XYZ file of C-alpha atoms in Angstrom:
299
model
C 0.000 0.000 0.000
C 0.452 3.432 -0.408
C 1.614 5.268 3.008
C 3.186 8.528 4.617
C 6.326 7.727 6.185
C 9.955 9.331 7.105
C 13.027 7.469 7.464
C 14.829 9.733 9.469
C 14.013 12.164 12.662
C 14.433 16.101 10.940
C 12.143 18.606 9.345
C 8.792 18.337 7.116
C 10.607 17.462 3.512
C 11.556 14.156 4.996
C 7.973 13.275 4.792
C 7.404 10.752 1.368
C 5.168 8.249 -0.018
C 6.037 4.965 -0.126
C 5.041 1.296 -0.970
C 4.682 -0.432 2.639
C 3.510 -4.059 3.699
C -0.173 -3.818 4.209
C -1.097 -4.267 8.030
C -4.098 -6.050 8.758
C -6.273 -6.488 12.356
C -5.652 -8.416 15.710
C -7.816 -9.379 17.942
C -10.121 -6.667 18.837
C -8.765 -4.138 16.144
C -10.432 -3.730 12.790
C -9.101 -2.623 9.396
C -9.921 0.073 7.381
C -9.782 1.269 3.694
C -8.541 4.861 4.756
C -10.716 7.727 3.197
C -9.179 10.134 5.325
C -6.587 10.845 7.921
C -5.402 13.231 10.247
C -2.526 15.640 11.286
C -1.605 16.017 14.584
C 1.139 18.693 16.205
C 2.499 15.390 17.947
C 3.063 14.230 14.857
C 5.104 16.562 13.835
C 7.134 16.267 17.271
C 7.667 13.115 16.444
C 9.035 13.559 13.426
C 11.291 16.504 14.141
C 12.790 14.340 16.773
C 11.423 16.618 19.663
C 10.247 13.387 21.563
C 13.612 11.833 21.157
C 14.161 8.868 18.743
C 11.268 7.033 20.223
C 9.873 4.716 17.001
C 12.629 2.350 14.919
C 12.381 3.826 11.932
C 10.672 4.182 8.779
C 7.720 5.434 10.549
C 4.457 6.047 9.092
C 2.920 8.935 11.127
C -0.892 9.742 11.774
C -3.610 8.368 14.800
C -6.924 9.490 13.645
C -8.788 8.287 10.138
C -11.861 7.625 8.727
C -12.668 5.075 6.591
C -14.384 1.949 4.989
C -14.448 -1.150 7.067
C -12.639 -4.178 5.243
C -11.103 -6.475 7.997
C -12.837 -7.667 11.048
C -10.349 -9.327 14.137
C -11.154 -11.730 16.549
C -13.492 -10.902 18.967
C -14.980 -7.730 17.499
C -18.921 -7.425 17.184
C -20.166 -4.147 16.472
C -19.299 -3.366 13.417
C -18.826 -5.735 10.117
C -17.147 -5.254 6.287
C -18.363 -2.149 4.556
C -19.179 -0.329 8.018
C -18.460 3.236 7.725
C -16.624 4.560 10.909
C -14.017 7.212 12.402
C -11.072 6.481 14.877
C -7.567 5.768 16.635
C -4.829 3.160 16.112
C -3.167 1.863 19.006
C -1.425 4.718 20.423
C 1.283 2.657 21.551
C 2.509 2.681 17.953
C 2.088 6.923 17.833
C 1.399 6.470 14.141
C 0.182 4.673 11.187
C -3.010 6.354 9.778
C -1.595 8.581 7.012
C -1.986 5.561 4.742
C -4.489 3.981 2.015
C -5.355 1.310 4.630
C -5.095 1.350 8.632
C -5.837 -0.499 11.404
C -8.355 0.835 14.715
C -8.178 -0.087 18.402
C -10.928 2.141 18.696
C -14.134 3.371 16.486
C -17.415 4.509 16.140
C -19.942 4.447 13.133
C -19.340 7.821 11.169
C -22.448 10.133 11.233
C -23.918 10.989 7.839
C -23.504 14.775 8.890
C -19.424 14.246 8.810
C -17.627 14.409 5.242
C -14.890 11.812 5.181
C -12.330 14.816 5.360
C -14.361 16.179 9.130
C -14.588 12.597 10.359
C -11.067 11.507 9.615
C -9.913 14.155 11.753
C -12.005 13.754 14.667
C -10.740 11.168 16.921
C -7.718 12.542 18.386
C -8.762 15.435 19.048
C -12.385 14.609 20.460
C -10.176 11.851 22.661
C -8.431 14.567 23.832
C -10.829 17.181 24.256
C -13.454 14.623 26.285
C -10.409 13.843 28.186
C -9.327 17.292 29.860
C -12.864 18.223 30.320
C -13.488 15.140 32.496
C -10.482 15.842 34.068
C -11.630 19.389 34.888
C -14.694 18.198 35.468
C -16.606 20.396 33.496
C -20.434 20.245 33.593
C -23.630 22.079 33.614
C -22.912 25.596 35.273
C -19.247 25.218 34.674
C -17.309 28.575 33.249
C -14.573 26.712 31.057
C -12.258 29.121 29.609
C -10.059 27.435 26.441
C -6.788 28.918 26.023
C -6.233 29.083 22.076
C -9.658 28.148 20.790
C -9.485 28.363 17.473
C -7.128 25.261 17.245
C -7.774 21.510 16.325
C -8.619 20.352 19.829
C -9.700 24.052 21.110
C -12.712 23.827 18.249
C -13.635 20.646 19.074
C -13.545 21.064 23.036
C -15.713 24.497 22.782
C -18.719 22.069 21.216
C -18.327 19.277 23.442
C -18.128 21.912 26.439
C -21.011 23.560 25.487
C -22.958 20.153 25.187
C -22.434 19.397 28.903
C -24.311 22.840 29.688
C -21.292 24.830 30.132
C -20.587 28.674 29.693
C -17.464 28.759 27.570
C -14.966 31.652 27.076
C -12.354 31.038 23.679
C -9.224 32.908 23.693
C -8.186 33.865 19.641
C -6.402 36.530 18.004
C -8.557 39.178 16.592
C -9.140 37.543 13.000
C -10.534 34.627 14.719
C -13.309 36.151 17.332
C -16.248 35.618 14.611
C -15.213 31.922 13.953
C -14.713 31.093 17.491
C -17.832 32.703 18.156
C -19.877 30.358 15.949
C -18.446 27.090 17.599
C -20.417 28.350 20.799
C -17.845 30.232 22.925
C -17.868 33.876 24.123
C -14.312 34.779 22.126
C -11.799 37.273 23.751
C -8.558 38.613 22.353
C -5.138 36.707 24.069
C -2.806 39.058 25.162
C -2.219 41.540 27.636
C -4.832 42.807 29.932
C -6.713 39.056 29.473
C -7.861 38.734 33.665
C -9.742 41.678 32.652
C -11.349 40.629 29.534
C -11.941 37.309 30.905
C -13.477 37.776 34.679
C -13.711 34.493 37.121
C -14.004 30.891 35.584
C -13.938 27.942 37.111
C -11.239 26.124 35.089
C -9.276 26.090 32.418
C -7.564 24.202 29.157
C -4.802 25.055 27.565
C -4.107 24.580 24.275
C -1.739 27.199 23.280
C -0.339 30.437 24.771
C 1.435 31.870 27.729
C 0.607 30.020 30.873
C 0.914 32.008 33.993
C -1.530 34.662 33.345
C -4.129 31.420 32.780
C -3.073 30.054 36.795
C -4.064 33.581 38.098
C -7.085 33.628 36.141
C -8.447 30.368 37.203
C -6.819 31.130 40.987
C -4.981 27.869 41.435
C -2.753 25.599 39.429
C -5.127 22.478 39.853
C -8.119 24.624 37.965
C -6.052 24.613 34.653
C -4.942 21.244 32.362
C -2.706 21.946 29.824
C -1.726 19.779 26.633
C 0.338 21.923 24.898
C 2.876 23.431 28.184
C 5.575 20.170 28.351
C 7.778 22.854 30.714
C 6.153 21.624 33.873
C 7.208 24.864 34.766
C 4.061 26.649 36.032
C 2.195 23.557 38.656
C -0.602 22.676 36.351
C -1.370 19.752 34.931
C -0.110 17.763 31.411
C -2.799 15.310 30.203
C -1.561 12.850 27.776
C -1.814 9.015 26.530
C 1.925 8.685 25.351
C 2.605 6.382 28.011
C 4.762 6.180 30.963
C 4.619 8.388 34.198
C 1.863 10.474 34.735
C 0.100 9.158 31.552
C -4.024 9.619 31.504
C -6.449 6.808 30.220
C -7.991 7.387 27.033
C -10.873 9.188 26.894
C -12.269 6.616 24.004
C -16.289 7.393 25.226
C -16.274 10.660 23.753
C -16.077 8.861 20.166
C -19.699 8.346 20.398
C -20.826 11.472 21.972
C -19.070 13.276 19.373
C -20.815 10.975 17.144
C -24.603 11.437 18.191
C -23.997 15.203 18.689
C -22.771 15.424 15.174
C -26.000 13.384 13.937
C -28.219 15.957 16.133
C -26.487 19.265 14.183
C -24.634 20.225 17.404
C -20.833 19.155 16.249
C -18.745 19.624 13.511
C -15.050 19.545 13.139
C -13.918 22.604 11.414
C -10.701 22.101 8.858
C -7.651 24.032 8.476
C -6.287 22.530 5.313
C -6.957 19.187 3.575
C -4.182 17.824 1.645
C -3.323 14.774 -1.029
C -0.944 11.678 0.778
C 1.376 13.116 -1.688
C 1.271 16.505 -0.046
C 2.139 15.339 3.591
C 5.215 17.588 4.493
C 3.167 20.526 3.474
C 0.413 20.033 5.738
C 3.033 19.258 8.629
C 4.635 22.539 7.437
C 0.914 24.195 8.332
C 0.950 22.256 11.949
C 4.700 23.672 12.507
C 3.215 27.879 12.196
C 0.800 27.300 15.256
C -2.130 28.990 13.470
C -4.000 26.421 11.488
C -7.820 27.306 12.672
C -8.761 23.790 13.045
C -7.920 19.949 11.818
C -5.603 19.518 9.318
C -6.456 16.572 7.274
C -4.598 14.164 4.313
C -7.165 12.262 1.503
């Protein structure tokens, strides 16, 4: 098959198609007939050695796609061959979706409202989104400020926020207040002067920006999860899955959610730039600026 890989750790133009061996499903994993797959900022850490020389090499990057159902492993019953559905490899391998066929740990039917481009880049980030709001414990009543809003997981945490009944606040720069506005947050400028602009919330996620002003804003390290701050500089907390100390559990139930709300007109996962296989190093090139408004995404 037909995959994204790089055979050594360095910048974007590394990034080429190749002809790989096909991999095909375990038990409890299914394969799909990839439609779409997504781009992730820790793929590009990976890449550009930033995590160290983690994965023996050639690695074929990418943990979210969407796609057509074609192998079935042992012990799987809720989906068959020809199943449409979105999801996440094993993250264990951090990679192998940016490819013409992958294989799922985890899935959920795709909703008719997603376009293959929407729902292959919805996993990781709704994993990661449903997984620092349950760690904030956000809920009905909650005011949830979001720390660089406009961003793959920020735009997909705003909607799931709001779901749960709470009152969210989206940090943006000023070209981005109407669009963060329309994913169901109350947008504010980052910047200087933002305690003022933002008033008293009751927690916190951080997806990109300066930290400290966020701890004095939500009055105590333990009101603010970050997944973007790997200082631990500043108190608060890092969720991730990657493994080792201080790793969180997936957050693999908010597949579904994501899922129904989508089918109900409530979600969507806004894109920042969809790109051909071919084109992989450029849309890693888009992760690397910081300011892609959304998922970026490879067909």
């Amino acid at each position: 098959m037909r995959a994204l890989q790089f055979t050594q750790y360095g910048p974007a133009d590394l990034l080429h198609v190749a002809e790989v061996a096909e991999p095909h499903a375990g038990p409890g994993q299914i394969r799909i007939a990839v439609r779409a797959s997504g781009v992730t900022p820790g793929d590009t850490y990976l890449r550009s050695g930033r995590f160290g020389e983690r994965m023996p090499l050639p690695h074929v990057p990418g943990i979210d796609a969407a796609g057509v159902v074609d192998e079935v492993g042992e012990g799987v019953t809720d989906v068959r061959v020809g199943d449409e559905v979105f999801g996440m490899v094993d993250l264990a391998r951090l990679g192998g979706a940016n490819a013409e066929f992958a294989v799922l740990a985890a899935w959920t039917l795709k909703p008719a409202a997603l376009s293959w481009e929407q729902a292959g880049g919805a996993a990781g980030n709704v994993e990661t989104a449903t997984r620092t709001l349950d760690l904030l414990r956000v809920g009905d009543g909650t005011t949830l400020l979001i720390a660089g809003a406009a961003g793959g997981v920020g735009t997909v945490a705003i909607q799931l926020a709001a779901a749960r009944g709470a009152k969210v606040i989206g940090t943006a720069g000023p070209a981005t207040q109407e669009f963060v506005a329309s994913l169901g947050a109350i947008p504010v400028v980052y910047g200087e002067g933002l305690a003022d602009r933002v008033g008293e919330v009751d927690a916190v996620l951080h997806c990109a920006g300066p930290v400290p002003d966020l701890v004095a804003i939500a009055g105590s390290p333990d009101r603010v999860v970050t997944i973007a701050d790997l200082s631990g500089d500043h108190g608060i907390r890092l969720s991730h899955t990657a493994g080792g100390p201080g790793a969180d559990p997936q957050a693999l139930h908010g597949l579904a959610i994501a899922a129904d709300l989508a089918e109900r007109g409530a979600f969507t996962v806004p894109l920042a730039g969809v790109f051909p296989l071919s084109e992989g190093s450029a849309a890693h090139r888009l992760s690397e600026t910081g300011h892609a408004h959304g998922k970026i995404v490879l067909v």
